[in-house]
Structures are given as C-alpha cells and as structure tokens.
Amino acid sequence: MAEILRADPADPLDILRIEAAAQDIFLRGIALLNDAEEPSRRDRLMHLAEMLEADLGHDWTLAEMARLAGMSARNLTGRFGREFGTTPFDWLRQRRLLRARDMVVGEGVAISAAASELGFSSPAHFSTAFRAMFGEAPSRARRAAERASARNSAVR
C-alpha cells in the first residue's frame, strides 16, 4: 500500500509499480481466502438444526434448508439422514411436537395456539401428529399432567 501511495500516477514506471502492488494485494487476498477453513459438513448440518429449532413455526422448504446448509437438497437429505437418523422434515416434526408438548402440558398454552405457533395447518392435524408421537391426545396429556401435579402438591 505504501508503494501505491508514494507513486506518481504521471510516471509510466510508477504506474507499473502500482499495478504490480495491486496484483500482489489481490493475490494475497485470494491466498487468505483459500487458507480460510470452510465449515465441515457436520458443522453446517448443526447450524441448520439450530436455525430450524430457532424458528419451528416457519414453513420450511427443502430448498431453504439446503441453502442454509450450503449443499444441494439431495446432498442435504442424505447427509442429514446419516447424521440425525431421519429426514430433515421428520426431524423438524419431532422438534415441533416436543416443543408443543412443553407448551401444552408444561406451560398450559391452548392447543390451538400451540398448533398455530408451531406451523401445524390445523389443531386437528396437530392433535393427530401429537397422538401418533406420544400415544395420547394433547388434551389428555394435559389432564394427566395436571392430575400428577395435584397429587404431588397434596403429598407435600
């Protein structure tokens, strides 16, 4: 940079020095970019999982997920399956339902509100998915948790 700043732009020899110095700066920048460590595929998948978890209610597409992971949709599906043992959408569904159980059973959130917040198309669709994963309807799970809480309070 010092050479460039000292150079006289009217002097043809200095113009060549400026060009040489600019090329040197450019090549050093390229070398630094090449030396920069690219995140591993596993790191990119973990980053994707964090992003999905942070916005469970978003209507994610495979293309969005692939873009966030920095890989093709096909590559994402295969690598995600090897890393997490399931597809990206099944993983997302499981996370949504686990969060829903916390909301409905633990926090007392209305079933329709939990369904809406977590991206389910309807409370009925949500209840069906909840029952498939946990073996009981969300309303029944809430009542069971309330009874258990009441028993624990009575014991104390």
Coordinates of N, CA and C in Angstrom, one line a residue:
M1 N 0.8 -1.2 0.0 CA 0.0 0.0 0.0 C 0.9 1.2 0.0
A2 N 2.0 1.2 0.8 CA 2.8 2.4 0.8 C 3.4 2.7 -0.5
E3 N 3.8 1.7 -1.3 CA 4.3 1.9 -2.7 C 3.2 2.6 -3.5
I4 N 2.0 2.2 -3.4 CA 0.9 2.8 -4.2 C 0.7 4.2 -3.8
L5 N 0.7 4.5 -2.5 CA 0.5 5.9 -2.1 C 1.7 6.8 -2.4
R6 N 2.9 6.3 -2.5 CA 4.0 7.1 -2.8 C 4.2 7.4 -4.3
A7 N 3.5 6.5 -5.1 CA 3.8 6.6 -6.6 C 3.2 7.8 -7.2
D8 N 3.8 8.2 -8.3 CA 3.4 9.4 -9.1 C 2.6 8.8 -10.3
P9 N 1.3 9.0 -10.3 CA 0.5 8.5 -11.4 C 0.8 9.0 -12.8
A10 N 1.6 10.0 -12.8 CA 2.0 10.6 -14.2 C 3.3 9.8 -14.7
D11 N 4.0 9.1 -13.8 CA 5.2 8.4 -14.2 C 4.9 7.0 -14.7
P12 N 5.2 6.7 -16.0 CA 4.8 5.4 -16.5 C 5.4 4.2 -15.7
L13 N 6.6 4.4 -15.1 CA 7.3 3.4 -14.3 C 6.5 3.2 -13.0
D14 N 6.1 4.3 -12.4 CA 5.3 4.2 -11.2 C 3.9 3.5 -11.4
I15 N 3.4 3.7 -12.6 CA 2.1 3.1 -13.0 C 2.3 1.6 -13.0
L16 N 3.4 1.1 -13.5 CA 3.7 -0.3 -13.5 C 3.9 -0.8 -12.0
R17 N 4.5 0.0 -11.2 CA 4.7 -0.4 -9.8 C 3.3 -0.5 -9.1
I18 N 2.5 0.5 -9.4 CA 1.1 0.5 -8.8 C 0.4 -0.8 -9.2
E19 N 0.4 -1.1 -10.5 CA -0.2 -2.3 -11.0 C 0.3 -3.6 -10.3
A20 N 1.6 -3.7 -10.2 CA 2.3 -4.8 -9.5 C 1.9 -4.9 -8.0
A21 N 1.9 -3.8 -7.4 CA 1.5 -3.8 -5.9 C 0.0 -4.2 -5.8
A22 N -0.9 -3.7 -6.7 CA -2.3 -4.0 -6.6 C -2.5 -5.5 -6.9
Q23 N -1.7 -6.1 -7.8 CA -1.8 -7.5 -8.1 C -1.3 -8.3 -6.9
D24 N -0.3 -7.8 -6.2 CA 0.2 -8.5 -5.0 C -0.8 -8.5 -3.9
I25 N -1.5 -7.4 -3.7 CA -2.5 -7.3 -2.7 C -3.7 -8.2 -3.1
F26 N -4.1 -8.3 -4.3 CA -5.1 -9.1 -4.8 C -4.8 -10.6 -4.5
L27 N -3.6 -11.0 -4.9 CA -3.1 -12.4 -4.8 C -3.0 -12.8 -3.3
R28 N -2.6 -11.9 -2.5 CA -2.5 -12.2 -1.0 C -4.0 -12.4 -0.5
G29 N -4.9 -11.6 -0.9 CA -6.3 -11.8 -0.5 C -6.9 -13.1 -0.9
I30 N -6.6 -13.5 -2.2 CA -7.0 -14.8 -2.7 C -6.4 -15.9 -1.8
A31 N -5.1 -15.8 -1.5 CA -4.4 -16.8 -0.7 C -5.1 -16.9 0.7
L32 N -5.4 -15.8 1.3 CA -6.1 -15.8 2.6 C -7.5 -16.5 2.5
L33 N -8.2 -16.2 1.4 CA -9.5 -16.9 1.3 C -9.3 -18.4 1.1
N34 N -8.3 -18.8 0.3 CA -8.1 -20.2 0.1 C -7.7 -20.9 1.4
D35 N -7.0 -20.2 2.3 CA -6.5 -20.8 3.5 C -7.6 -20.8 4.6
A36 N -8.6 -20.0 4.4 CA -9.7 -19.9 5.4 C -10.3 -21.3 5.5
E37 N -10.6 -21.8 6.7 CA -11.2 -23.1 6.9 C -12.7 -23.0 6.6
E38 N -13.1 -23.9 5.7 CA -14.5 -24.0 5.4 C -15.2 -24.8 6.5
P39 N -16.4 -24.4 7.0 CA -17.0 -25.3 8.0 C -17.2 -26.7 7.5
S40 N -17.1 -27.7 8.3 CA -17.3 -29.0 7.9 C -18.8 -29.2 7.6
R41 N -19.1 -30.3 6.9 CA -20.5 -30.6 6.6 C -21.3 -30.8 7.9
R42 N -20.6 -31.5 8.8 CA -21.3 -31.7 10.1 C -21.6 -30.4 10.8
D43 N -20.7 -29.4 10.8 CA -20.9 -28.1 11.4 C -22.1 -27.4 10.6
R44 N -22.1 -27.5 9.3 CA -23.2 -26.9 8.6 C -24.5 -27.5 8.9
L45 N -24.6 -28.8 9.1 CA -25.8 -29.5 9.5 C -26.2 -29.1 10.9
M46 N -25.3 -28.9 11.8 CA -25.6 -28.5 13.2 C -26.1 -27.0 13.1
H47 N -25.5 -26.2 12.3 CA -26.0 -24.9 12.1 C -27.4 -24.9 11.6
L48 N -27.7 -25.7 10.6 CA -29.1 -25.8 10.1 C -30.0 -26.3 11.2
A49 N -29.7 -27.3 12.0 CA -30.5 -27.7 13.0 C -30.8 -26.6 14.0
E50 N -29.8 -25.8 14.3 CA -30.1 -24.7 15.2 C -31.0 -23.6 14.6
M51 N -30.9 -23.4 13.3 CA -31.8 -22.5 12.6 C -33.2 -23.0 12.6
L52 N -33.4 -24.3 12.4 CA -34.7 -24.8 12.3 C -35.3 -24.8 13.7
E53 N -34.5 -25.1 14.7 CA -35.0 -25.1 16.1 C -35.4 -23.7 16.6
A54 N -34.7 -22.7 16.1 CA -34.9 -21.3 16.4 C -36.2 -20.8 15.8
D55 N -36.7 -21.4 14.8 CA -37.9 -20.9 14.1 C -38.8 -22.1 13.7
L56 N -39.3 -22.8 14.7 CA -40.1 -24.0 14.5 C -41.4 -23.8 13.7
G57 N -41.9 -22.6 13.9 CA -43.2 -22.3 13.2 C -43.1 -21.9 11.8
H58 N -41.9 -21.7 11.3 CA -41.7 -21.3 9.9 C -42.0 -22.5 9.0
D59 N -42.6 -22.2 7.8 CA -42.9 -23.2 6.8 C -41.7 -23.5 6.0
W60 N -40.8 -24.3 6.5 CA -39.5 -24.5 5.9 C -39.7 -25.3 4.6
T61 N -38.9 -25.0 3.6 CA -38.8 -25.8 2.4 C -37.5 -26.5 2.3
L62 N -37.4 -27.6 1.6 CA -36.1 -28.3 1.4 C -35.1 -27.3 0.8
A63 N -35.5 -26.5 -0.1 CA -34.6 -25.6 -0.8 C -34.0 -24.6 0.2
E64 N -34.8 -24.1 1.1 CA -34.3 -23.2 2.2 C -33.3 -23.9 3.1
M65 N -33.7 -25.1 3.5 CA -32.8 -25.9 4.3 C -31.4 -26.1 3.7
A66 N -31.5 -26.5 2.4 CA -30.3 -26.8 1.6 C -29.4 -25.6 1.5
R67 N -30.0 -24.4 1.3 CA -29.3 -23.2 1.1 C -28.6 -22.8 2.4
L68 N -29.3 -23.0 3.6 CA -28.7 -22.7 4.9 C -27.5 -23.7 5.2
A69 N -27.6 -24.9 4.7 CA -26.6 -25.9 5.0 C -25.5 -25.8 4.0
G70 N -25.7 -25.0 2.9 CA -24.6 -24.9 1.9 C -24.4 -26.1 1.1
M71 N -25.5 -26.8 0.7 CA -25.4 -28.0 -0.1 C -26.7 -28.2 -0.9
S72 N -26.6 -29.1 -1.8 CA -27.8 -29.4 -2.6 C -28.9 -30.1 -1.8
A73 N -30.1 -30.0 -2.2 CA -31.2 -30.7 -1.5 C -31.0 -32.2 -1.4
R74 N -30.5 -32.8 -2.4 CA -30.3 -34.2 -2.4 C -29.2 -34.6 -1.4
N75 N -28.1 -33.8 -1.5 CA -27.0 -34.0 -0.6 C -27.4 -33.8 0.9
L76 N -28.2 -32.7 1.1 CA -28.7 -32.5 2.5 C -29.5 -33.6 3.0
T77 N -30.4 -34.2 2.2 CA -31.3 -35.3 2.6 C -30.4 -36.5 3.0
G78 N -29.4 -36.8 2.2 CA -28.6 -38.0 2.5 C -27.7 -37.7 3.8
R79 N -27.1 -36.6 3.8 CA -26.2 -36.3 5.0 C -27.0 -36.1 6.3
F80 N -28.1 -35.5 6.2 CA -28.9 -35.3 7.3 C -29.4 -36.6 7.9
G81 N -29.7 -37.5 7.0 CA -30.1 -38.9 7.4 C -29.0 -39.6 8.1
R82 N -27.8 -39.5 7.6 CA -26.6 -40.1 8.2 C -26.3 -39.5 9.6
E83 N -26.5 -38.2 9.7 CA -26.1 -37.5 10.9 C -27.2 -37.6 12.0
F84 N -28.4 -37.5 11.6 CA -29.5 -37.5 12.6 C -30.4 -38.7 12.6
G85 N -30.2 -39.6 11.6 CA -31.0 -40.8 11.6 C -32.4 -40.6 11.1
T86 N -32.7 -39.5 10.4 CA -34.1 -39.2 9.9 C -34.0 -38.2 8.9
T87 N -35.1 -37.9 8.2 CA -35.1 -36.8 7.2 C -35.2 -35.5 7.9
P88 N -34.8 -34.4 7.2 CA -35.0 -33.1 7.8 C -36.4 -32.8 8.2
F89 N -37.4 -33.2 7.4 CA -38.8 -32.9 7.8 C -39.3 -33.7 9.0
D90 N -38.9 -35.0 9.0 CA -39.2 -35.8 10.2 C -38.6 -35.2 11.5
W91 N -37.3 -34.8 11.4 CA -36.6 -34.2 12.5 C -37.3 -32.9 13.0
L92 N -37.7 -32.1 12.0 CA -38.4 -30.9 12.3 C -39.8 -31.1 13.0
R93 N -40.5 -32.1 12.4 CA -41.8 -32.5 13.0 C -41.6 -33.0 14.5
Q94 N -40.6 -33.8 14.7 CA -40.3 -34.3 16.1 C -40.0 -33.1 17.0
R95 N -39.2 -32.1 16.6 CA -38.9 -31.0 17.4 C -40.1 -30.1 17.7
R96 N -40.9 -30.0 16.6 CA -42.2 -29.2 16.8 C -43.1 -29.9 17.9
L97 N -43.2 -31.2 17.8 CA -44.1 -31.9 18.7 C -43.5 -31.9 20.1
L98 N -42.2 -32.0 20.3 CA -41.6 -31.9 21.6 C -41.8 -30.6 22.2
R99 N -41.7 -29.5 21.4 CA -41.9 -28.2 21.9 C -43.4 -28.0 22.2
A100 N -44.3 -28.6 21.4 CA -45.7 -28.5 21.6 C -46.1 -29.1 22.9
R101 N -45.5 -30.3 23.2 CA -45.8 -30.9 24.5 C -45.4 -30.0 25.7
D102 N -44.2 -29.4 25.6 CA -43.8 -28.5 26.6 C -44.8 -27.3 26.7
M103 N -45.3 -26.8 25.6 CA -46.2 -25.7 25.6 C -47.6 -26.1 26.2
V104 N -48.1 -27.2 25.7 CA -49.5 -27.6 26.1 C -49.5 -28.2 27.5
V105 N -48.6 -29.1 27.8 CA -48.6 -29.8 29.1 C -47.9 -29.0 30.2
G106 N -46.8 -28.4 29.9 CA -46.0 -27.7 30.9 C -46.3 -26.3 31.1
E107 N -46.7 -25.6 30.0 CA -47.0 -24.2 30.1 C -48.5 -23.8 30.1
G108 N -49.3 -24.8 29.8 CA -50.8 -24.5 29.8 C -51.2 -23.7 28.6
V109 N -50.4 -23.7 27.5 CA -50.8 -23.0 26.3 C -52.0 -23.7 25.6
A110 N -52.9 -23.0 25.1 CA -54.1 -23.6 24.4 C -53.6 -24.5 23.2
I111 N -54.3 -25.6 23.0 CA -53.9 -26.5 21.9 C -53.9 -25.8 20.6
S112 N -54.9 -25.0 20.3 CA -55.0 -24.3 19.0 C -53.8 -23.2 18.9
A113 N -53.5 -22.6 20.0 CA -52.4 -21.6 19.9 C -51.0 -22.3 19.7
A114 N -50.8 -23.4 20.3 CA -49.6 -24.2 20.1 C -49.5 -24.7 18.7
A115 N -50.6 -25.2 18.2 CA -50.6 -25.7 16.8 C -50.3 -24.6 15.8
S116 N -50.9 -23.4 16.0 CA -50.7 -22.3 15.1 C -49.2 -21.8 15.2
E117 N -48.7 -21.6 16.4 CA -47.4 -21.1 16.6 C -46.3 -22.0 16.1
L118 N -46.6 -23.3 16.1 CA -45.6 -24.3 15.6 C -45.8 -24.7 14.2
G119 N -46.6 -24.1 13.4 CA -46.7 -24.3 12.0 C -47.6 -25.4 11.6
F120 N -48.5 -25.9 12.4 CA -49.4 -27.0 12.0 C -50.6 -26.4 11.3
S121 N -51.1 -27.0 10.3 CA -52.1 -26.5 9.5 C -53.4 -26.3 10.2
S122 N -53.7 -27.1 11.2 CA -54.9 -27.0 12.0 C -54.7 -27.7 13.3
P123 N -55.6 -27.4 14.3 CA -55.5 -28.1 15.6 C -55.7 -29.6 15.4
A124 N -56.6 -30.0 14.5 CA -56.9 -31.4 14.3 C -55.6 -32.1 13.8
H125 N -55.0 -31.5 12.8 CA -53.7 -32.1 12.3 C -52.7 -32.2 13.4
F126 N -52.6 -31.1 14.2 CA -51.6 -31.1 15.3 C -52.0 -32.3 16.3
S127 N -53.2 -32.4 16.7 CA -53.7 -33.4 17.6 C -53.4 -34.8 17.1
T128 N -53.6 -35.0 15.8 CA -53.3 -36.3 15.2 C -51.8 -36.6 15.3
A129 N -51.0 -35.7 14.9 CA -49.5 -35.8 15.0 C -49.0 -36.1 16.4
F130 N -49.6 -35.3 17.4 CA -49.3 -35.4 18.8 C -49.6 -36.8 19.3
R131 N -50.8 -37.3 18.9 CA -51.2 -38.7 19.3 C -50.3 -39.7 18.7
A132 N -49.9 -39.5 17.5 CA -49.0 -40.5 16.8 C -47.6 -40.6 17.5
M133 N -47.2 -39.5 18.0 CA -45.8 -39.4 18.6 C -45.9 -39.8 20.1
F134 N -46.9 -39.4 20.8 CA -46.9 -39.6 22.3 C -47.9 -40.6 22.8
G135 N -48.7 -41.1 21.9 CA -49.7 -42.1 22.3 C -51.0 -41.6 22.9
E136 N -51.1 -40.3 23.0 CA -52.4 -39.8 23.6 C -52.6 -38.4 23.0
A137 N -53.8 -37.9 23.1 CA -54.2 -36.6 22.6 C -53.6 -35.6 23.5
P138 N -53.3 -34.4 23.0 CA -52.7 -33.3 23.8 C -53.6 -33.0 25.0
S139 N -54.9 -33.0 24.8 CA -55.8 -32.6 25.9 C -55.7 -33.7 27.0
R140 N -55.6 -34.9 26.7 CA -55.4 -36.0 27.6 C -54.1 -35.9 28.3
A141 N -53.0 -35.6 27.6 CA -51.7 -35.4 28.2 C -51.7 -34.3 29.2
R142 N -52.4 -33.2 28.9 CA -52.5 -32.1 29.8 C -53.2 -32.5 31.1
R143 N -54.4 -33.1 30.9 CA -55.1 -33.6 32.1 C -54.3 -34.5 33.0
A144 N -53.6 -35.4 32.4 CA -52.7 -36.4 33.1 C -51.6 -35.6 33.9
A145 N -51.0 -34.6 33.3 CA -50.0 -33.8 33.9 C -50.6 -33.0 35.1
E146 N -51.8 -32.5 34.9 CA -52.5 -31.7 35.9 C -52.8 -32.6 37.1
R147 N -53.3 -33.8 36.8 CA -53.6 -34.8 37.9 C -52.3 -35.1 38.7
A148 N -51.2 -35.4 38.0 CA -49.9 -35.7 38.6 C -49.4 -34.5 39.5
S149 N -49.6 -33.3 38.9 CA -49.2 -32.1 39.7 C -50.0 -32.0 41.0
A150 N -51.3 -32.2 40.8 CA -52.2 -32.1 42.0 C -51.8 -33.1 43.1
R151 N -51.5 -34.4 42.6 CA -51.1 -35.4 43.6 C -49.8 -35.0 44.3
N152 N -48.9 -34.5 43.5 CA -47.6 -34.1 44.1 C -47.8 -33.0 45.1
S153 N -48.7 -32.1 44.8 CA -48.9 -30.9 45.7 C -49.6 -31.4 47.0
A154 N -50.5 -32.4 46.9 CA -51.2 -32.9 48.0 C -50.2 -33.7 48.9
V155 N -49.2 -34.3 48.4 CA -48.2 -35.1 49.1 C -47.3 -34.2 50.0
R156 N -47.0 -33.1 49.5 CA -46.1 -32.1 50.2 C -46.8 -31.6 51.3

